[in-house]
PDB file of C-alpha atoms in Angstrom:
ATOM      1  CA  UNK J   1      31.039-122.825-106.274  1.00  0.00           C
ATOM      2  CA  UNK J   2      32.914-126.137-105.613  1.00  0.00           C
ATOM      3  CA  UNK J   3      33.229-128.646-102.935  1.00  0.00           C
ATOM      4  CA  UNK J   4      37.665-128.436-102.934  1.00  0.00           C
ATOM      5  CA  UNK J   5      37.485-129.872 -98.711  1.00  0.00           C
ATOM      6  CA  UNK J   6      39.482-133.141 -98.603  1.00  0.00           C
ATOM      7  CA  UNK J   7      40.247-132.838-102.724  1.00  0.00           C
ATOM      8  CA  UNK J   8      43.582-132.560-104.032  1.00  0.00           C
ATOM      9  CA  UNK J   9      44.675-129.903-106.605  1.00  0.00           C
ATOM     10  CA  UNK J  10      44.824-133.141-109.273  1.00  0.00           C
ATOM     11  CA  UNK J  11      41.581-134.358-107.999  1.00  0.00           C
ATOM     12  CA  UNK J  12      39.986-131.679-108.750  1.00  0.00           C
ATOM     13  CA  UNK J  13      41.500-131.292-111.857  1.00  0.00           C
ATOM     14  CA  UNK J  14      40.532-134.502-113.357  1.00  0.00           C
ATOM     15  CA  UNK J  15      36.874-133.810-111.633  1.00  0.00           C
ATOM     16  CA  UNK J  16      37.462-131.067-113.984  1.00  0.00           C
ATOM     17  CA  UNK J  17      38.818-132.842-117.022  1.00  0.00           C
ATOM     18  CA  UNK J  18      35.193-134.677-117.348  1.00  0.00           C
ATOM     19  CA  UNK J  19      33.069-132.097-116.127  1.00  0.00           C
ATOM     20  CA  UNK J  20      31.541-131.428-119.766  1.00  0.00           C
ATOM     21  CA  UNK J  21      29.934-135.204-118.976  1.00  0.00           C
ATOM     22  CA  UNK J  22      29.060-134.863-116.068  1.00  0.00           C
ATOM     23  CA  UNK J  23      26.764-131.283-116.543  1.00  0.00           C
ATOM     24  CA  UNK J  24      29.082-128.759-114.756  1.00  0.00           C
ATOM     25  CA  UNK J  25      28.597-125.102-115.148  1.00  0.00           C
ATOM     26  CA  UNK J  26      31.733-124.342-117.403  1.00  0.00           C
ATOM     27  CA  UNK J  27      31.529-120.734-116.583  1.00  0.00           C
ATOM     28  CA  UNK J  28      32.035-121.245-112.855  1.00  0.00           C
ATOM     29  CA  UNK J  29      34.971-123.567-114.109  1.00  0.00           C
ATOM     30  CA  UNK J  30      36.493-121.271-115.879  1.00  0.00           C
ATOM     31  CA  UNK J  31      35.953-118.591-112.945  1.00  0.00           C
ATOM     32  CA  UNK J  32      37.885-120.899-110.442  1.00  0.00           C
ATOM     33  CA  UNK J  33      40.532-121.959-113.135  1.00  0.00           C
ATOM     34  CA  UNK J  34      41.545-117.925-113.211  1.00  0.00           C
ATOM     35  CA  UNK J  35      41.926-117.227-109.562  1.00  0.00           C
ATOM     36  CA  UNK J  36      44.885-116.283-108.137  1.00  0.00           C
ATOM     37  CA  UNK J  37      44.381-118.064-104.682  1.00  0.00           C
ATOM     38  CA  UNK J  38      47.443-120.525-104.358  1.00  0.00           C
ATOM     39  CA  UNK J  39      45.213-123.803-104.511  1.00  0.00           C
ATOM     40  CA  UNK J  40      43.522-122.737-107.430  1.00  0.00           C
ATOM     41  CA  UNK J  41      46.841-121.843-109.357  1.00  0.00           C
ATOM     42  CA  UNK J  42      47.603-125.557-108.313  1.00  0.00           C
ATOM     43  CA  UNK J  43      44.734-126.768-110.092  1.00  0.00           C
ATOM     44  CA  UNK J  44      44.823-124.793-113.175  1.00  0.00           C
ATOM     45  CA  UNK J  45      48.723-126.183-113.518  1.00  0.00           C
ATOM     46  CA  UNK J  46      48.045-130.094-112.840  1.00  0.00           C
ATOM     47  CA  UNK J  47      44.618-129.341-115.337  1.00  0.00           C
ATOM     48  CA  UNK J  48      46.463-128.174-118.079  1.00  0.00           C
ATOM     49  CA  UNK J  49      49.127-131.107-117.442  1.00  0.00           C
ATOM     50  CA  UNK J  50      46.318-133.164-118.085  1.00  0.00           C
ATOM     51  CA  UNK J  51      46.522-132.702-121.295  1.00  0.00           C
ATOM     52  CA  UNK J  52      49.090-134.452-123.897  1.00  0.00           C
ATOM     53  CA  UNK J  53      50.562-132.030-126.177  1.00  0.00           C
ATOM     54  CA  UNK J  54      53.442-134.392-127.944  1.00  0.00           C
ATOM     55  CA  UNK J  55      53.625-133.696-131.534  1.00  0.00           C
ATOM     56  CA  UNK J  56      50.128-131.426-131.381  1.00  0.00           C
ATOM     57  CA  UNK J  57      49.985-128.261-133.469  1.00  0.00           C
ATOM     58  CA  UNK J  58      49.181-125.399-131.123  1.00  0.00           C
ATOM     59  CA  UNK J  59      45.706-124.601-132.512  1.00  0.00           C
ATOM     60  CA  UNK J  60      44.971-127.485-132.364  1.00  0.00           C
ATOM     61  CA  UNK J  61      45.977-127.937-128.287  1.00  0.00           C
ATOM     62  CA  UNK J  62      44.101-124.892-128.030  1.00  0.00           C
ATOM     63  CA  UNK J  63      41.106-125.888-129.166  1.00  0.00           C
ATOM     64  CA  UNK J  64      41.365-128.968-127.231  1.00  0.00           C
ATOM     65  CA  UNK J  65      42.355-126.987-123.939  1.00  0.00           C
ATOM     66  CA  UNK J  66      39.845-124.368-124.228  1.00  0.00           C
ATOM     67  CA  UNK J  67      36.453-127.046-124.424  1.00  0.00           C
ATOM     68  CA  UNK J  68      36.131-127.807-120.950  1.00  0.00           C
ATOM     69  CA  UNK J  69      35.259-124.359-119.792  1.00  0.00           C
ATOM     70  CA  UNK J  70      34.559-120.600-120.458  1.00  0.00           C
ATOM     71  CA  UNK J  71      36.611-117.758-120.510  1.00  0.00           C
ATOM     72  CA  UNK J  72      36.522-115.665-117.562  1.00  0.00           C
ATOM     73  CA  UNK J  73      35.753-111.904-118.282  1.00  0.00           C
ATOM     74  CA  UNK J  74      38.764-110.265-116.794  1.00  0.00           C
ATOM     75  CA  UNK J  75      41.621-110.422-118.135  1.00  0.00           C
ATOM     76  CA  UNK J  76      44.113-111.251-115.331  1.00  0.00           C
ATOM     77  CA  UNK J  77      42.268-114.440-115.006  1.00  0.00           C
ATOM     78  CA  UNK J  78      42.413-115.111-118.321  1.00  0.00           C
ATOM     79  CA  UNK J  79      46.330-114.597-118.521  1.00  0.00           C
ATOM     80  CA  UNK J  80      46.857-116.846-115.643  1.00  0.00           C
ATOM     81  CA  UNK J  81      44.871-119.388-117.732  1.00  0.00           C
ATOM     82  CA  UNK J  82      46.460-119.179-120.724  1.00  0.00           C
ATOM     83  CA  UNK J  83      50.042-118.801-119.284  1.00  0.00           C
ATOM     84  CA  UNK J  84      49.658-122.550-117.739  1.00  0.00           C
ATOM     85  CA  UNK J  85      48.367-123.737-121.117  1.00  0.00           C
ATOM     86  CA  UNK J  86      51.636-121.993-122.696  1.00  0.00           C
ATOM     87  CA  UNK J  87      53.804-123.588-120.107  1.00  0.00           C
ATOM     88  CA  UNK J  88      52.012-126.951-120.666  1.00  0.00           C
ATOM     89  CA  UNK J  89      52.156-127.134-123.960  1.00  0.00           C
ATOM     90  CA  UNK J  90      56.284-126.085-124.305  1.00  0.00           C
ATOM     91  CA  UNK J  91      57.238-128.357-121.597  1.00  0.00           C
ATOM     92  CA  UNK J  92      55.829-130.823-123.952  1.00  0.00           C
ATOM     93  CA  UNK J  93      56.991-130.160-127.197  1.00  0.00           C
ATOM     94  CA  UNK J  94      60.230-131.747-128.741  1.00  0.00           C
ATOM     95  CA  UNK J  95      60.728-129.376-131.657  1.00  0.00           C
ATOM     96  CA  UNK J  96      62.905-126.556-131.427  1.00  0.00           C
ATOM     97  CA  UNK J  97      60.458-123.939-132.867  1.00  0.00           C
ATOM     98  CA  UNK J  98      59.684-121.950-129.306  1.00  0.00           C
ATOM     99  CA  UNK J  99      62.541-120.424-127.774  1.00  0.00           C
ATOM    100  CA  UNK J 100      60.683-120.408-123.974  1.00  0.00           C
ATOM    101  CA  UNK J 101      56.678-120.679-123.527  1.00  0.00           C
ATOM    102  CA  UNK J 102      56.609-116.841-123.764  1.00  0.00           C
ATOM    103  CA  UNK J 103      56.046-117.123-127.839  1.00  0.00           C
ATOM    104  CA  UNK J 104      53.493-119.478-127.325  1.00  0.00           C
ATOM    105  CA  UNK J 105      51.296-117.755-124.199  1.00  0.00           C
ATOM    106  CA  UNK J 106      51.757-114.228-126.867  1.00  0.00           C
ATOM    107  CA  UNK J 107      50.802-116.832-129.958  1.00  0.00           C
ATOM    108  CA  UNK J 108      47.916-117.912-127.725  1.00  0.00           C
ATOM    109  CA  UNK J 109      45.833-114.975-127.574  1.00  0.00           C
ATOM    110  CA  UNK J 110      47.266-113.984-131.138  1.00  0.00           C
ATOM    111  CA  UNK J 111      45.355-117.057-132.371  1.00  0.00           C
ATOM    112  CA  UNK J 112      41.943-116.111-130.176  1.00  0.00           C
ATOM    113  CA  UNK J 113      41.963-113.159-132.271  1.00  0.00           C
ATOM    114  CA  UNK J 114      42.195-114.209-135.641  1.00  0.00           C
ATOM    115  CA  UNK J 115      39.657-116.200-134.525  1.00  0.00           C
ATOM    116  CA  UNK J 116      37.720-114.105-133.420  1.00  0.00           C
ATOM    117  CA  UNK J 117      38.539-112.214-137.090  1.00  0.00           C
ATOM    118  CA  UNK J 118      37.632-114.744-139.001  1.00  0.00           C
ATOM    119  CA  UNK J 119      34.062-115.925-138.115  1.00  0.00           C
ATOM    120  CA  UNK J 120      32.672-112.631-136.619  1.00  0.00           C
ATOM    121  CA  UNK J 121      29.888-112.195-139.406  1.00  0.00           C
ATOM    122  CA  UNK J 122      30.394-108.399-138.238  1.00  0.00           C
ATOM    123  CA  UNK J 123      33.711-108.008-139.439  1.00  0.00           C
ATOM    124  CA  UNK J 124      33.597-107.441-142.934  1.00  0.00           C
ATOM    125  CA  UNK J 125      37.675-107.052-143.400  1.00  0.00           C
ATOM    126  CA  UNK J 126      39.090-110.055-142.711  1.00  0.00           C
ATOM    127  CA  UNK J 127      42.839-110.527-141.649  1.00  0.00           C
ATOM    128  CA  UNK J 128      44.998-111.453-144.497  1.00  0.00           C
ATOM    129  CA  UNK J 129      47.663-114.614-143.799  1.00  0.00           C
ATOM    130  CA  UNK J 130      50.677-111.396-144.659  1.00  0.00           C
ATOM    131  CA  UNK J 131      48.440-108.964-141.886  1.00  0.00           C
ATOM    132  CA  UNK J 132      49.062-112.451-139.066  1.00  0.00           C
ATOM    133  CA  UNK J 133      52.433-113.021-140.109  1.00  0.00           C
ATOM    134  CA  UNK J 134      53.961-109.123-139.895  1.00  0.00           C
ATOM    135  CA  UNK J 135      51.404-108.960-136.234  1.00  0.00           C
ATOM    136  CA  UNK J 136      53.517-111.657-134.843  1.00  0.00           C
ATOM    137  CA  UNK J 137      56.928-110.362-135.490  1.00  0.00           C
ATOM    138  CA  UNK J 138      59.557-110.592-132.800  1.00  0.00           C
ATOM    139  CA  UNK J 139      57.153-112.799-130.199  1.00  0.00           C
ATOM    140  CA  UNK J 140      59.418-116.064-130.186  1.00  0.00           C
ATOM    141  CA  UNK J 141      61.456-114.195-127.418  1.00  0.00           C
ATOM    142  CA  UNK J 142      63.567-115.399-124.925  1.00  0.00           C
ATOM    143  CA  UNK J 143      64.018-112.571-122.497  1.00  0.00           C
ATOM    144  CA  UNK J 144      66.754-113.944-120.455  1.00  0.00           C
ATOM    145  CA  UNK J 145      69.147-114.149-123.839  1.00  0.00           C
ATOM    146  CA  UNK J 146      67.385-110.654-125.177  1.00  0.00           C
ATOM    147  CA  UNK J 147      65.797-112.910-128.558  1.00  0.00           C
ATOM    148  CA  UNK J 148      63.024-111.655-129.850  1.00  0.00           C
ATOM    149  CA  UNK J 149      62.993-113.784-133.066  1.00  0.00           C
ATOM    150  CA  UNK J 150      59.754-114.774-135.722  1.00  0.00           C
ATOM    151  CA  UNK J 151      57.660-117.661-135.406  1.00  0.00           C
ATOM    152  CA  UNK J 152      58.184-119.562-138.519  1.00  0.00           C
ATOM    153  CA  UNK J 153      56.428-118.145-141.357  1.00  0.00           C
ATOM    154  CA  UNK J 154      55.340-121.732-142.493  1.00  0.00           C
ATOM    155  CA  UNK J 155      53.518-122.293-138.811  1.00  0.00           C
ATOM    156  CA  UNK J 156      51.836-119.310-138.841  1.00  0.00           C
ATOM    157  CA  UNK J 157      50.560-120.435-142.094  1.00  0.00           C
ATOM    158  CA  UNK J 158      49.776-123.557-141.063  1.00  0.00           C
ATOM    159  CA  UNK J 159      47.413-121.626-138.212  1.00  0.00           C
ATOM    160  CA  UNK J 160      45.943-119.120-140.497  1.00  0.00           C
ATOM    161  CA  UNK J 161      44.537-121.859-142.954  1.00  0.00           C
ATOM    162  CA  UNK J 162      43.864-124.172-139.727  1.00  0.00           C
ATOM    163  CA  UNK J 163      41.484-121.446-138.145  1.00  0.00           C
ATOM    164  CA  UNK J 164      40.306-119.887-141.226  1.00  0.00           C
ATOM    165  CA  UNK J 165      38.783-123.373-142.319  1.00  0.00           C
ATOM    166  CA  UNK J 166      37.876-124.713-138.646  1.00  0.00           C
ATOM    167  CA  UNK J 167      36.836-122.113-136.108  1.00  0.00           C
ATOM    168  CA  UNK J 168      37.628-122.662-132.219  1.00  0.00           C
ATOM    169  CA  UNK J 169      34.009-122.665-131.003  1.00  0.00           C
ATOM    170  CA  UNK J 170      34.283-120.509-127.497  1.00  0.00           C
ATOM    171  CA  UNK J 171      31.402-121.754-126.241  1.00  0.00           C
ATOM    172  CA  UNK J 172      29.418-118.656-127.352  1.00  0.00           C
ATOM    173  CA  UNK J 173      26.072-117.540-125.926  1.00  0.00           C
ATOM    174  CA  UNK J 174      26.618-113.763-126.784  1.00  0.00           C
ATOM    175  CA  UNK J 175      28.143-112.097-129.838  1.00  0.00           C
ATOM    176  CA  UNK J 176      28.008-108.486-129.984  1.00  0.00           C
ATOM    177  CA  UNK J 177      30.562-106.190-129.644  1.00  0.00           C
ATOM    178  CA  UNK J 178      33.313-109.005-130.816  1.00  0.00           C
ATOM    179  CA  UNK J 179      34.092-106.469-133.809  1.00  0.00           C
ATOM    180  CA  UNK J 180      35.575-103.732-132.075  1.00  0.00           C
ATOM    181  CA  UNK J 181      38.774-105.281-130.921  1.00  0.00           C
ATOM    182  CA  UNK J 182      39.763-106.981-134.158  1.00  0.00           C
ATOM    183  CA  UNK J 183      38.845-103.774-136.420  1.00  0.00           C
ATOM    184  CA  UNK J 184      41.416-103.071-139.017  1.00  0.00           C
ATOM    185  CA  UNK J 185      42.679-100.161-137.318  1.00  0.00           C
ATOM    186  CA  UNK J 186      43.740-102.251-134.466  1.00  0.00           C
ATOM    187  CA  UNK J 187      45.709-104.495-136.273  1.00  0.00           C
ATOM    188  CA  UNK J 188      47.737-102.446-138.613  1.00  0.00           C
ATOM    189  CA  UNK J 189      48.983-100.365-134.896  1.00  0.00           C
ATOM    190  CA  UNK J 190      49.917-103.802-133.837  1.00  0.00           C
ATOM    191  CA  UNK J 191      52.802-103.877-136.581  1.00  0.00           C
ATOM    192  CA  UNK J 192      54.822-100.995-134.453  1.00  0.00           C
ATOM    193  CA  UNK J 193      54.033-103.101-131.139  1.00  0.00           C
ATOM    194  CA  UNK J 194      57.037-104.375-129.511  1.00  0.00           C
ATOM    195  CA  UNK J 195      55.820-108.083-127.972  1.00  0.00           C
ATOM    196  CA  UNK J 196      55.139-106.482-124.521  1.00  0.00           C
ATOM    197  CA  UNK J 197      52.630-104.230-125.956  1.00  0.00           C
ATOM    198  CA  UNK J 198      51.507-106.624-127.956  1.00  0.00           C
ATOM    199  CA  UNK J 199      50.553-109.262-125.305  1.00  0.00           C
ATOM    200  CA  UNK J 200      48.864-106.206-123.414  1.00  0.00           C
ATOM    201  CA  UNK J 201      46.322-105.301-126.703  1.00  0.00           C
ATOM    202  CA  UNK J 202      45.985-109.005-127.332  1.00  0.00           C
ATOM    203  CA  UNK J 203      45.087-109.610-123.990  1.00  0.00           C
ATOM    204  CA  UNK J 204      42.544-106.601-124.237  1.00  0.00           C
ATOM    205  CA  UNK J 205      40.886-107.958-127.203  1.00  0.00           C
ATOM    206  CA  UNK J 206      40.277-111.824-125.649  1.00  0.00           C
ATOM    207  CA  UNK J 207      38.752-110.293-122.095  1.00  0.00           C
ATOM    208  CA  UNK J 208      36.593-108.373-124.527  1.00  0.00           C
ATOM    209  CA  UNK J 209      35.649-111.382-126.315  1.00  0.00           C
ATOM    210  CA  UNK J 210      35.295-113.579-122.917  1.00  0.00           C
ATOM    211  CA  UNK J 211      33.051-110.818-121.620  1.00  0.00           C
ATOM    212  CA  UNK J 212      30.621-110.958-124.683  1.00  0.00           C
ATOM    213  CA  UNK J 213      30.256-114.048-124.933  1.00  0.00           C
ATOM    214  CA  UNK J 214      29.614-114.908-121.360  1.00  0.00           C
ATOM    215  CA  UNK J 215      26.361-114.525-119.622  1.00  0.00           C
ATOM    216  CA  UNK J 216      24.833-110.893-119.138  1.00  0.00           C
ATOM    217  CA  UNK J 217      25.898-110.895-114.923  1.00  0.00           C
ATOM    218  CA  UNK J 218      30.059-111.097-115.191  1.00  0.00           C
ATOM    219  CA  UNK J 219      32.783-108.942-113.564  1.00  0.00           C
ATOM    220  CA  UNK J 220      34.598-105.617-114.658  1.00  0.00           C
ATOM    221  CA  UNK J 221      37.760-106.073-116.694  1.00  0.00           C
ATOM    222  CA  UNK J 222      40.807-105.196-114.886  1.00  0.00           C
ATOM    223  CA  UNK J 223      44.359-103.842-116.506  1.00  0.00           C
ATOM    224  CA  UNK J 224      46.871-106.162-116.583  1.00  0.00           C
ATOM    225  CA  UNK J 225      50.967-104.689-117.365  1.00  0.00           C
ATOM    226  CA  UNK J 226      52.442-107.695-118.108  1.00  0.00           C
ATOM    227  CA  UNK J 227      55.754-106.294-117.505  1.00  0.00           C
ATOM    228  CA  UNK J 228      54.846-105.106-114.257  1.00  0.00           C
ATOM    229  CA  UNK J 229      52.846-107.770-113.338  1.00  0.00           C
ATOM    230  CA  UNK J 230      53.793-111.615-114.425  1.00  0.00           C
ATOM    231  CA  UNK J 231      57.344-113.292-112.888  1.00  0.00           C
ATOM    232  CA  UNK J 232      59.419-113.794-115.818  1.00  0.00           C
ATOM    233  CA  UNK J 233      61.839-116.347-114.282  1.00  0.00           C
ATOM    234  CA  UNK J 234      61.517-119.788-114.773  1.00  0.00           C
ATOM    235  CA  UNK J 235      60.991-119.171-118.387  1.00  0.00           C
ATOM    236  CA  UNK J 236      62.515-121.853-120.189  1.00  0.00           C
ATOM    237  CA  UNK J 237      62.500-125.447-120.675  1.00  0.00           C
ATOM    238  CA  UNK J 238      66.158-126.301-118.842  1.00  0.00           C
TER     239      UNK J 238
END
Protein backbone atom coordinates (compact mmCIF):
# COMPACT_ATOMS: atom_id res chain seq x y z
CA UNK A 1 0.00 0.00 0.00
CA UNK A 2 3.18 2.16 0.38
CA UNK A 3 6.03 3.26 -1.67
CA UNK A 4 9.02 1.86 1.30
CA UNK A 5 11.90 1.56 -2.11
CA UNK A 6 14.84 3.86 -1.23
CA UNK A 7 12.95 4.95 2.36
CA UNK A 8 14.41 4.28 5.57
CA UNK A 9 12.53 2.62 8.50
CA UNK A 10 12.64 6.45 10.21
CA UNK A 11 11.64 7.93 6.98
CA UNK A 12 8.89 6.29 6.77
CA UNK A 13 8.05 6.72 10.12
CA UNK A 14 8.00 10.39 10.23
CA UNK A 15 6.10 10.13 6.60
CA UNK A 16 3.95 8.44 9.04
CA UNK A 17 4.02 10.79 11.99
CA UNK A 18 2.16 13.54 9.62
CA UNK A 19 0.18 11.38 7.59
CA UNK A 20 -3.21 12.60 9.35
CA UNK A 21 -2.16 16.07 7.27
CA UNK A 22 -1.31 14.90 4.58
CA UNK A 23 -4.81 12.56 3.81
CA UNK A 24 -3.36 9.01 4.31
CA UNK A 25 -5.58 6.06 4.69
CA UNK A 26 -5.00 5.39 8.52
CA UNK A 27 -6.33 1.95 8.19
CA UNK A 28 -3.68 0.84 5.71
CA UNK A 29 -1.27 2.56 8.32
CA UNK A 30 -2.24 0.79 10.90
CA UNK A 31 -2.22 -2.55 8.67
CA UNK A 32 1.57 -2.00 7.84
CA UNK A 33 2.40 -0.77 11.47
CA UNK A 34 1.22 -4.58 12.65
CA UNK A 35 3.19 -6.69 10.28
CA UNK A 36 5.61 -8.88 11.30
CA UNK A 37 7.99 -8.48 8.21
CA UNK A 38 11.42 -7.28 9.73
CA UNK A 39 11.28 -3.71 7.99
CA UNK A 40 8.00 -3.08 9.15
CA UNK A 41 8.83 -4.04 12.87
CA UNK A 42 11.64 -1.37 12.19
CA UNK A 43 9.21 1.16 11.47
CA UNK A 44 6.66 0.57 14.03
CA UNK A 45 9.82 0.85 16.71
CA UNK A 46 11.51 4.23 15.32
CA UNK A 47 7.39 5.46 14.98
CA UNK A 48 6.62 4.97 18.37
CA UNK A 49 10.17 6.58 19.33
CA UNK A 50 8.80 9.42 17.71
CA UNK A 51 6.95 10.18 20.28
CA UNK A 52 8.09 12.00 23.71
CA UNK A 53 6.74 10.33 26.64
CA UNK A 54 8.85 12.29 29.60
CA UNK A 55 6.66 13.00 32.45
CA UNK A 56 3.28 11.90 30.27
CA UNK A 57 0.58 9.94 32.08
CA UNK A 58 0.01 6.74 30.13
CA UNK A 59 -3.54 7.52 28.94
CA UNK A 60 -2.65 10.22 28.02
CA UNK A 61 0.52 8.78 25.62
CA UNK A 62 -2.04 6.52 24.53
CA UNK A 63 -4.30 8.65 23.27
CA UNK A 64 -1.64 10.56 21.66
CA UNK A 65 -0.03 7.29 20.11
CA UNK A 66 -3.13 5.78 18.95
CA UNK A 67 -4.37 9.15 16.54
CA UNK A 68 -2.32 8.59 13.68
CA UNK A 69 -3.86 5.34 12.63
CA UNK A 70 -6.43 2.47 13.08
CA UNK A 71 -6.33 -0.58 14.80
CA UNK A 72 -5.72 -3.53 12.79
CA UNK A 73 -8.37 -6.36 13.24
CA UNK A 74 -6.19 -9.20 14.32
CA UNK A 75 -4.88 -9.34 17.19
CA UNK A 76 -1.21 -10.37 16.67
CA UNK A 77 -0.86 -7.17 14.85
CA UNK A 78 -2.29 -5.35 17.32
CA UNK A 79 0.09 -6.81 20.13
CA UNK A 80 3.08 -6.06 18.10
CA UNK A 81 1.70 -2.48 18.04
CA UNK A 82 1.05 -1.96 21.33
CA UNK A 83 4.17 -3.83 22.68
CA UNK A 84 6.47 -1.00 20.87
CA UNK A 85 4.24 1.69 22.37
CA UNK A 86 4.84 -0.15 25.91
CA UNK A 87 8.51 -0.33 25.25
CA UNK A 88 8.49 3.35 24.10
CA UNK A 89 6.85 4.72 26.61
CA UNK A 90 9.05 2.79 29.72
CA UNK A 91 12.25 3.50 28.10
CA UNK A 92 11.09 6.97 28.63
CA UNK A 93 9.80 7.30 31.87
CA UNK A 94 11.92 8.39 34.99
CA UNK A 95 9.57 7.27 37.74
CA UNK A 96 9.92 4.10 39.33
CA UNK A 97 6.22 3.01 39.07
CA UNK A 98 6.75 0.11 36.14
CA UNK A 99 8.89 -2.60 37.07
CA UNK A 100 9.70 -3.55 33.03
CA UNK A 101 7.29 -2.38 30.01
CA UNK A 102 5.36 -5.66 30.57
CA UNK A 103 2.83 -3.70 33.18
CA UNK A 104 2.42 -1.12 30.85
CA UNK A 105 1.83 -3.23 27.27
CA UNK A 106 -0.93 -5.45 29.94
CA UNK A 107 -2.12 -1.71 31.31
CA UNK A 108 -2.40 -0.81 27.62
CA UNK A 109 -5.11 -2.89 26.45
CA UNK A 110 -6.54 -2.80 30.15
CA UNK A 111 -7.15 0.91 29.45
CA UNK A 112 -8.74 0.18 25.67
CA UNK A 113 -11.23 -1.64 27.56
CA UNK A 114 -12.46 0.51 30.09
CA UNK A 115 -12.70 2.54 27.36
CA UNK A 116 -14.39 0.81 25.49
CA UNK A 117 -16.72 0.31 28.96
CA UNK A 118 -17.26 3.52 29.49
CA UNK A 119 -18.71 5.21 26.33
CA UNK A 120 -20.35 2.11 24.67
CA UNK A 121 -24.03 3.56 24.94
CA UNK A 122 -24.76 -0.38 24.84
CA UNK A 123 -23.30 -1.18 27.97
CA UNK A 124 -25.58 -0.32 30.54
CA UNK A 125 -23.18 -1.61 33.64
CA UNK A 126 -20.44 0.39 33.73
CA UNK A 127 -17.03 -0.63 35.38
CA UNK A 128 -16.68 0.68 38.81
CA UNK A 129 -13.00 2.47 39.71
CA UNK A 130 -12.85 -0.87 42.71
CA UNK A 131 -13.98 -3.46 39.44
CA UNK A 132 -10.39 -1.63 37.38
CA UNK A 133 -8.36 -1.66 40.32
CA UNK A 134 -8.96 -5.60 41.62
CA UNK A 135 -8.78 -6.43 37.23
CA UNK A 136 -5.31 -5.16 37.30
CA UNK A 137 -3.88 -7.00 40.19
CA UNK A 138 -0.46 -8.55 39.92
CA UNK A 139 0.32 -6.93 36.15
CA UNK A 140 3.39 -4.67 37.28
CA UNK A 141 5.49 -7.94 36.79
CA UNK A 142 8.89 -8.41 36.21
CA UNK A 143 9.26 -11.95 35.03
CA UNK A 144 12.93 -12.27 35.18
CA UNK A 145 12.81 -11.46 39.25
CA UNK A 146 9.24 -13.55 39.46
CA UNK A 147 7.29 -9.83 40.66
CA UNK A 148 4.07 -9.69 39.92
CA UNK A 149 3.24 -6.57 42.03
CA UNK A 150 -0.03 -3.80 41.74
CA UNK A 151 0.00 -0.79 39.79
CA UNK A 152 -0.49 1.93 42.23
CA UNK A 153 -3.93 2.24 43.32
CA UNK A 154 -3.68 6.14 43.04
CA UNK A 155 -2.65 5.74 39.04
CA UNK A 156 -5.20 3.58 38.28
CA UNK A 157 -7.38 6.16 39.72
CA UNK A 158 -5.93 8.74 38.08
CA UNK A 159 -6.87 6.60 34.62
CA UNK A 160 -10.31 5.66 35.62
CA UNK A 161 -11.40 9.40 36.20
CA UNK A 162 -9.02 10.40 33.10
CA UNK A 163 -11.04 8.05 30.66
CA UNK A 164 -14.28 8.17 32.33
CA UNK A 165 -14.36 12.08 31.74
CA UNK A 166 -12.34 12.12 28.27
CA UNK A 167 -12.84 9.14 26.00
CA UNK A 168 -9.88 7.93 23.58
CA UNK A 169 -11.72 8.46 20.28
CA UNK A 170 -10.57 5.15 18.11
CA UNK A 171 -11.31 6.56 15.13
CA UNK A 172 -14.72 4.80 14.98
CA UNK A 173 -16.77 4.19 11.84
CA UNK A 174 -18.59 1.03 13.26
CA UNK A 175 -19.98 0.31 16.71
CA UNK A 176 -21.81 -2.79 17.14
CA UNK A 177 -20.89 -5.65 18.84
CA UNK A 178 -18.34 -3.47 21.22
CA UNK A 179 -20.62 -4.79 24.23
CA UNK A 180 -19.87 -8.27 24.24
CA UNK A 181 -16.30 -8.23 25.33
CA UNK A 182 -16.63 -5.76 28.19
CA UNK A 183 -19.99 -7.48 29.62
CA UNK A 184 -19.96 -7.82 33.32
CA UNK A 185 -19.47 -11.38 33.23
CA UNK A 186 -16.19 -10.92 31.59
CA UNK A 187 -14.80 -8.79 33.98
CA UNK A 188 -15.62 -10.27 37.29
CA UNK A 189 -13.65 -13.86 35.60
CA UNK A 190 -10.84 -11.49 35.05
CA UNK A 191 -10.32 -11.17 38.99
CA UNK A 192 -9.05 -15.08 39.08
CA UNK A 193 -6.80 -14.27 35.86
CA UNK A 194 -3.23 -14.59 36.51
CA UNK A 195 -1.53 -11.57 34.15
CA UNK A 196 -0.82 -14.11 31.32
CA UNK A 197 -4.39 -14.86 30.97
CA UNK A 198 -5.18 -11.68 31.44
CA UNK A 199 -3.17 -10.09 28.55
CA UNK A 200 -4.69 -13.05 26.37
CA UNK A 201 -8.70 -11.89 27.22
CA UNK A 202 -7.59 -8.29 27.05
CA UNK A 203 -6.09 -8.78 23.91
CA UNK A 204 -9.37 -10.64 22.74
CA UNK A 205 -11.55 -7.86 23.68
CA UNK A 206 -9.34 -4.87 21.70
CA UNK A 207 -9.13 -7.16 18.23
CA UNK A 208 -12.86 -7.33 18.81
CA UNK A 209 -13.13 -3.73 19.17
CA UNK A 210 -10.49 -2.99 16.17
CA UNK A 211 -12.59 -5.30 14.03
CA UNK A 212 -15.92 -3.34 14.67
CA UNK A 213 -14.90 -0.42 14.27
CA UNK A 214 -12.97 -0.85 11.10
CA UNK A 215 -14.45 -0.95 7.70
CA UNK A 216 -16.90 -3.92 6.74
CA UNK A 217 -13.82 -5.82 4.33
CA UNK A 218 -10.98 -6.68 7.26
CA UNK A 219 -9.17 -9.96 8.11
CA UNK A 220 -10.03 -12.97 10.50
CA UNK A 221 -8.75 -12.67 14.05
CA UNK A 222 -6.03 -14.97 14.83
CA UNK A 223 -5.07 -16.53 18.54
CA UNK A 224 -2.31 -15.14 20.00
CA UNK A 225 -0.57 -17.27 23.46
CA UNK A 226 1.42 -14.74 24.65
CA UNK A 227 3.42 -17.12 26.56
CA UNK A 228 4.04 -19.16 23.69
CA UNK A 229 4.38 -16.60 21.38
CA UNK A 230 6.19 -13.06 22.39
CA UNK A 231 10.28 -13.14 23.42
CA UNK A 232 10.33 -12.15 26.90
CA UNK A 233 14.03 -11.15 27.09
CA UNK A 234 15.10 -7.84 26.85
CA UNK A 235 12.45 -6.86 29.24
CA UNK A 236 13.73 -4.23 31.29
CA UNK A 237 15.10 -0.86 31.23
CA UNK A 238 19.05 -1.82 32.21
Amino acid sequence: AFATSGRTDSDLARFFRVGVDLGLDKAKVGEFLGEKDDFNLQVLAEYAKTFTFHNIAVVEALRAFLQGFQLPGESQKIDRITEAFAKSYFEQQTTTVFHTWDGVHILTFSIIMLNTDSHSKQIKTRMSLAEFVRNNRGINQDKDKNVYDNVPEHVLAQIYHTIQHNEIRLHTQHTADLAKASSSSSREDAVRETPALLLQRQLDHVAAVARAIAPPAHLPTHTLTPTATRDDGGRNSG
